Tab-separated table of C-alpha atoms in Angstrom:
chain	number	residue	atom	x	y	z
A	1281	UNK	CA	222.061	206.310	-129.117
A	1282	UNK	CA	225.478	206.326	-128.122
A	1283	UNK	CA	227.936	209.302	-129.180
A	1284	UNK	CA	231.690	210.666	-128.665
A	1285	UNK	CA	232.174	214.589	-128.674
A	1286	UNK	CA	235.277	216.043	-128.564
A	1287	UNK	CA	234.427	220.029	-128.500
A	1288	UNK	CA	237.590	220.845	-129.798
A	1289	UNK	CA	238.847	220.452	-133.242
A	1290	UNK	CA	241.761	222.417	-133.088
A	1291	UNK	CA	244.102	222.761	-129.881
A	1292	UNK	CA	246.938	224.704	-129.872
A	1293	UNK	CA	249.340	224.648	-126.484
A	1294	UNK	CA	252.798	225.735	-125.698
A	1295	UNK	CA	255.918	223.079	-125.355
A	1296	UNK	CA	256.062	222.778	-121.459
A	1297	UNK	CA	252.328	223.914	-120.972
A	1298	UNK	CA	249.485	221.275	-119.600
A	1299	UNK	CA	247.384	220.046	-121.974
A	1300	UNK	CA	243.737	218.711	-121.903
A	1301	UNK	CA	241.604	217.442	-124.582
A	1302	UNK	CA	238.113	217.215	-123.487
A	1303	UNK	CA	236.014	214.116	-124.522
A	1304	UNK	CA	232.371	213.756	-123.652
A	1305	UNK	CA	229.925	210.853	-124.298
A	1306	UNK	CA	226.685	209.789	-123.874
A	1307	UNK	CA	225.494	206.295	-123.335
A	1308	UNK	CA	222.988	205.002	-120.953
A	1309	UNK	CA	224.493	201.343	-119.581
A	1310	UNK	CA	228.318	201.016	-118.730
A	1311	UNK	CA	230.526	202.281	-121.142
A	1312	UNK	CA	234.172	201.546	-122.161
A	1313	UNK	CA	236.339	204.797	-122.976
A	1314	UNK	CA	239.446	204.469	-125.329
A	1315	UNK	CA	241.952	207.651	-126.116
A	1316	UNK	CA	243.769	206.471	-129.770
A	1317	UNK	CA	246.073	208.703	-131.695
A	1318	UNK	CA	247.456	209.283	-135.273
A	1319	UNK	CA	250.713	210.695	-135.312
A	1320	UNK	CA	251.780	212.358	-138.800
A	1321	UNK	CA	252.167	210.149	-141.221
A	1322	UNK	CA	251.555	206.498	-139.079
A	1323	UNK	CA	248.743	204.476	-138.312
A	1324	UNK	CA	246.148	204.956	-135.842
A	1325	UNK	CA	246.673	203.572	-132.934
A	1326	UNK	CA	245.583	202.879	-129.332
A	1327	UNK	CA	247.362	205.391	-126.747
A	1328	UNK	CA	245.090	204.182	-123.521
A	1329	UNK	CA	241.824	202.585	-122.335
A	1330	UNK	CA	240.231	203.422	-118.912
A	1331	UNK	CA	240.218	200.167	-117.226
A	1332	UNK	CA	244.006	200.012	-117.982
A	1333	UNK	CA	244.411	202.892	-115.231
A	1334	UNK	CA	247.610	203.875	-117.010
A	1335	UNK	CA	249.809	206.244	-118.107
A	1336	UNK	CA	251.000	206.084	-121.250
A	1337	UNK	CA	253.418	209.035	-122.984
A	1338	UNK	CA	252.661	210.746	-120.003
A	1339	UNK	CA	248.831	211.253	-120.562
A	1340	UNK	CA	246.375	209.821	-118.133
A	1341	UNK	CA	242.495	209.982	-118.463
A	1342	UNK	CA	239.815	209.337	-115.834
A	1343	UNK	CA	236.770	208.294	-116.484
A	1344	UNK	CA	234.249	210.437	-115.074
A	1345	UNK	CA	230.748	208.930	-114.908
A	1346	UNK	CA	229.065	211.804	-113.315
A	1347	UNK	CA	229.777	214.399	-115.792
A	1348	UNK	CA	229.864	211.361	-118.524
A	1349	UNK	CA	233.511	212.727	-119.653
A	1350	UNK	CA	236.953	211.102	-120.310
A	1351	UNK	CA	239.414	213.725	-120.712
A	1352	UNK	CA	243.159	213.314	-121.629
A	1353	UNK	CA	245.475	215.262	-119.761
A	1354	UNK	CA	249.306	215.263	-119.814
A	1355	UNK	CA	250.841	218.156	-117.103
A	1356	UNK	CA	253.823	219.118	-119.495
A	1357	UNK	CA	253.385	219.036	-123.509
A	1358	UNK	CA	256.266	218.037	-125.084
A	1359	UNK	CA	256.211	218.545	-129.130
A	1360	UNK	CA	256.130	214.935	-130.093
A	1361	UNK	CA	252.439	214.877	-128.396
A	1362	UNK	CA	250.845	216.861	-131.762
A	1363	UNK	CA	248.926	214.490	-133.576
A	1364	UNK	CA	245.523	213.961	-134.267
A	1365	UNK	CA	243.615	212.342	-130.860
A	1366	UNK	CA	240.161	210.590	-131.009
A	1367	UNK	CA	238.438	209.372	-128.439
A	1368	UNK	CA	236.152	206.847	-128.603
A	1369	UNK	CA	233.221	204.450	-126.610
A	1370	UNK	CA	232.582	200.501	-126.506
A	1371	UNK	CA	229.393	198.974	-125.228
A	1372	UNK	CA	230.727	196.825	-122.531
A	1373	UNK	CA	228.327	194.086	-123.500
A	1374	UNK	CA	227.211	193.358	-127.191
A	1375	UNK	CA	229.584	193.949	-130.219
A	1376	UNK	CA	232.898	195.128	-130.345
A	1377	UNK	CA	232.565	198.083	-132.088
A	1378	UNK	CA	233.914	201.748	-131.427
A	1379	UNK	CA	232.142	205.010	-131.401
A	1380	UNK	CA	234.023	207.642	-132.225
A	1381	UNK	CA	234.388	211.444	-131.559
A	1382	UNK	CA	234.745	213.910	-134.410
A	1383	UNK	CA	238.971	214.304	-133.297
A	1384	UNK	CA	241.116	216.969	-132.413
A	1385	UNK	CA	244.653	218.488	-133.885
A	1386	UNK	CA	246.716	219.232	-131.133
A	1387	UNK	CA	249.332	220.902	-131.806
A	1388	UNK	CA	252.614	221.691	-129.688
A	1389	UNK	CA	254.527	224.923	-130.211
A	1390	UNK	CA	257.950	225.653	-129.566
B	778	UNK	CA	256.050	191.103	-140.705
B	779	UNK	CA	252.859	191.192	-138.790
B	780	UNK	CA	250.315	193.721	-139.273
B	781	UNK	CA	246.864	194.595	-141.394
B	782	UNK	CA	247.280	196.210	-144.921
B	783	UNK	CA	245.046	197.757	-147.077
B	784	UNK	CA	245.720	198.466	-150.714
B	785	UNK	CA	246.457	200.879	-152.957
B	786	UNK	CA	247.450	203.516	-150.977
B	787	UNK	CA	245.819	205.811	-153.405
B	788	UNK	CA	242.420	204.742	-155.502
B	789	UNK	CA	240.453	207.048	-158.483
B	790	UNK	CA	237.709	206.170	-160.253
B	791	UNK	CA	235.214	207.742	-162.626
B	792	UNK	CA	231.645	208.374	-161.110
B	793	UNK	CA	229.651	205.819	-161.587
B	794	UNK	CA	231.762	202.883	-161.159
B	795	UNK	CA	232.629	200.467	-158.450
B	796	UNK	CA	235.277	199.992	-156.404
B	797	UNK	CA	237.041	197.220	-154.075
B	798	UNK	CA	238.938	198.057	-151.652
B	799	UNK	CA	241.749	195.346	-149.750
B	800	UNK	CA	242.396	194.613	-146.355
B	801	UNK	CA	244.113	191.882	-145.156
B	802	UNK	CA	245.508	191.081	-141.816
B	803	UNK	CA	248.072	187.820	-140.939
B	804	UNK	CA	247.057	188.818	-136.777
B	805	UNK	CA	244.928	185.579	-136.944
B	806	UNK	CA	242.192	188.295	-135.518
B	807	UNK	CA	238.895	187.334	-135.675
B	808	UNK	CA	236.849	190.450	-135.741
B	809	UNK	CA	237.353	193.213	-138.951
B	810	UNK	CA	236.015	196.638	-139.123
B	811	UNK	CA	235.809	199.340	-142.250
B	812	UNK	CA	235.679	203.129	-141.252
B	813	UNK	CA	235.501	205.838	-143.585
B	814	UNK	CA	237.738	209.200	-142.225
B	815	UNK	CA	236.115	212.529	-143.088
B	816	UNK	CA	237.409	215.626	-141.898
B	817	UNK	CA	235.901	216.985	-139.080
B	818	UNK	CA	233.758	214.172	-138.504
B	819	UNK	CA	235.906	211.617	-137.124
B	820	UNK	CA	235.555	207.745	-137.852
B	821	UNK	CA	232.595	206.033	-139.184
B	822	UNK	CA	231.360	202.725	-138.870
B	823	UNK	CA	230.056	201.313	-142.327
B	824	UNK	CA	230.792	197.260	-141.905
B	825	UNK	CA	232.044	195.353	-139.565
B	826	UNK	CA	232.608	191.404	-139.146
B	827	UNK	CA	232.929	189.479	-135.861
B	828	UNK	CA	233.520	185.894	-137.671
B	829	UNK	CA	234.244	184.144	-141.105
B	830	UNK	CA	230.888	184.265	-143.075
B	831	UNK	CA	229.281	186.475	-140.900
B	832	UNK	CA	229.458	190.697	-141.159
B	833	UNK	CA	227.217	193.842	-139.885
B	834	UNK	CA	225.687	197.191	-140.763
B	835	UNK	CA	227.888	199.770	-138.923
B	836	UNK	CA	226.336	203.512	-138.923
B	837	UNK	CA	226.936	204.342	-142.670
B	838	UNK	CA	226.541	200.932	-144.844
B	839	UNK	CA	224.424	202.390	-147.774
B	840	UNK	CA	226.339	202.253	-150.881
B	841	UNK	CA	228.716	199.582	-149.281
B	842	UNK	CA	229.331	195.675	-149.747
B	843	UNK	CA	231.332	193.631	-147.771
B	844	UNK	CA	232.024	189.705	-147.719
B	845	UNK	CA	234.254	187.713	-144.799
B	846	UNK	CA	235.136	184.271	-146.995
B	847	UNK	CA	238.598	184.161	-145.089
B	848	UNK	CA	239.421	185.398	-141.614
B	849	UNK	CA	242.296	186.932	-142.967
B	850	UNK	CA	240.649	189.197	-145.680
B	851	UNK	CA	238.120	191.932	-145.384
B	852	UNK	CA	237.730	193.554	-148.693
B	853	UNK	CA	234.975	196.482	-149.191
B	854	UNK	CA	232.980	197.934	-152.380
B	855	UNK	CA	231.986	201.049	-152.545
B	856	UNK	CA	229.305	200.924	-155.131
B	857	UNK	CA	228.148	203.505	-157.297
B	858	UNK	CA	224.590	203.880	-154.980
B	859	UNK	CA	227.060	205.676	-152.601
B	860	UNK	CA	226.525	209.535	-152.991
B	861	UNK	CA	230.013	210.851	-151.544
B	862	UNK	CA	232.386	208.560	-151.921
B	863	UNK	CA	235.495	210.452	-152.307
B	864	UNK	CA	236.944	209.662	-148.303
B	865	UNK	CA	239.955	208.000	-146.382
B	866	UNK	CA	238.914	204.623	-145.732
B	867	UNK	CA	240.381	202.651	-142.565
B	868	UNK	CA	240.569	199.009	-142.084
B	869	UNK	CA	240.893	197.292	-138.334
B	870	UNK	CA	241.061	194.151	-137.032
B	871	UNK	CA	240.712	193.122	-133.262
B	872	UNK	CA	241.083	189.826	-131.250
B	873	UNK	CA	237.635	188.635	-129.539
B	874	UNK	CA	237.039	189.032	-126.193
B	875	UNK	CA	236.913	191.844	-123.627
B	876	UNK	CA	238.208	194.975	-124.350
B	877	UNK	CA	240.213	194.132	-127.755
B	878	UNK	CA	242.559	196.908	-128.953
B	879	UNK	CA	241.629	197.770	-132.804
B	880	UNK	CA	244.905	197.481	-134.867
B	881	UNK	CA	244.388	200.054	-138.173
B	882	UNK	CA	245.500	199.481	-141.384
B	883	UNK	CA	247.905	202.982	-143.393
B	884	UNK	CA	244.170	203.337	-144.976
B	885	UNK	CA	243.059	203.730	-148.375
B	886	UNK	CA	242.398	207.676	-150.044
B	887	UNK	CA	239.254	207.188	-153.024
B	888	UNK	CA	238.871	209.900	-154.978
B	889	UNK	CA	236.033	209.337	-157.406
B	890	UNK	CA	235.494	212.118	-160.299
């Protein structure tokens, strides 16, 4: 069966500082990795997908197939970045539903 | 103003009872999803529908009804077969097709006493 883990329920980083929330998975065919985020008090929303290849806010994540990991990474943590981050995994063929991981609070301090 | 919308914002009911919850989306998406948000456990699956008419178990459907009679609407009953119900419930809705972004509704907070 297919399944997100994010170790990390709480992360806790200093404004300036790199960040990286870890996101594992397992899945035996060809996955597709999304990073979304829920800021305080909005919606959740999509922040990036690997086959974008992007950068979005800063962040970047790199699919990893070896060590079956996805993990978001931004070199300098500004304090807008706390929010609540889930990652989460797509069967590229079959239905179009997400997998989530359990989430982790980031949080930015001054 | 485009978007998905679930209502009320806030929901309680007496145990026992059941509940609809709304969703609607004017995206002209074809594919609808209902998660239920629990802390510390991330988003669940319990329905989801890929086309008018036509909806799926997800990971947690016990207790749960859906029905798809319009493309635009989504609504979901929690019934009173579900054991915890008290949760954050999220709505989506996605475009079909390869890699479709899910767009999430502000959610809907049940608390059932």
């Amino acid at each position: 069966a297919q399944r997100v883990t994010q170790p990390e329920k709480l992360l806790s980083v200093f404004k300036g500082a790199p960040v990286e929330l870890k996101c594992n998975y397992s899945y035996s065919g060809s996955p597709e990795l999304f990073w979304y985020v829920q800021y305080s008090r909005q919606r959740l929303q999509l922040l990036l997908r690997h086959i974008s290849r992007e950068s979005i806010k800063g962040f970047t994540a790199d699919l990893n197939k070896g060590e079956t990991s996805f993990h978001l990474k931004k070199p300098f943590a500004q304090e807008e970045d706390s929010a609540m981050y889930y990652c989460a995994l797509r069967e590229i063929q079959g239905a179009q539903k997400l997998v989530f991981g359990q989430g982790t609070r980031l949080t930015i301090n001054p | 103003d485009g978007g998905i919308t679930q209502s009320p914002k806030y929901l309680f009911r007496k145990e026992g009872q059941n509940v609809t919850l709304s969703c609607e989306q004017n995206l002209n998406h074809d594919a609808m999803y209902w998660y239920r948000q629990d802390p510390g456990q991330g988003l669940r699956l319990i329905y989801y529908s890929q086309i008018v008419n036509d909806f799926q178990k997800g990971d947690i459907a016990e207790g749960y009804s859906v029905s798809r009679e319009k493309k635009e609407s989504f609504p979901l009953t929690v019934t009173s077969a579900q054991k915890n119900p008290t949760a954050f419930y999220l709505c989506a809705s996605s475009i079909a097709g390869v890699s479709p972004e899910q767009y999430f509704g502000p959610g809907t907070r049940l608390t059932v006493t």
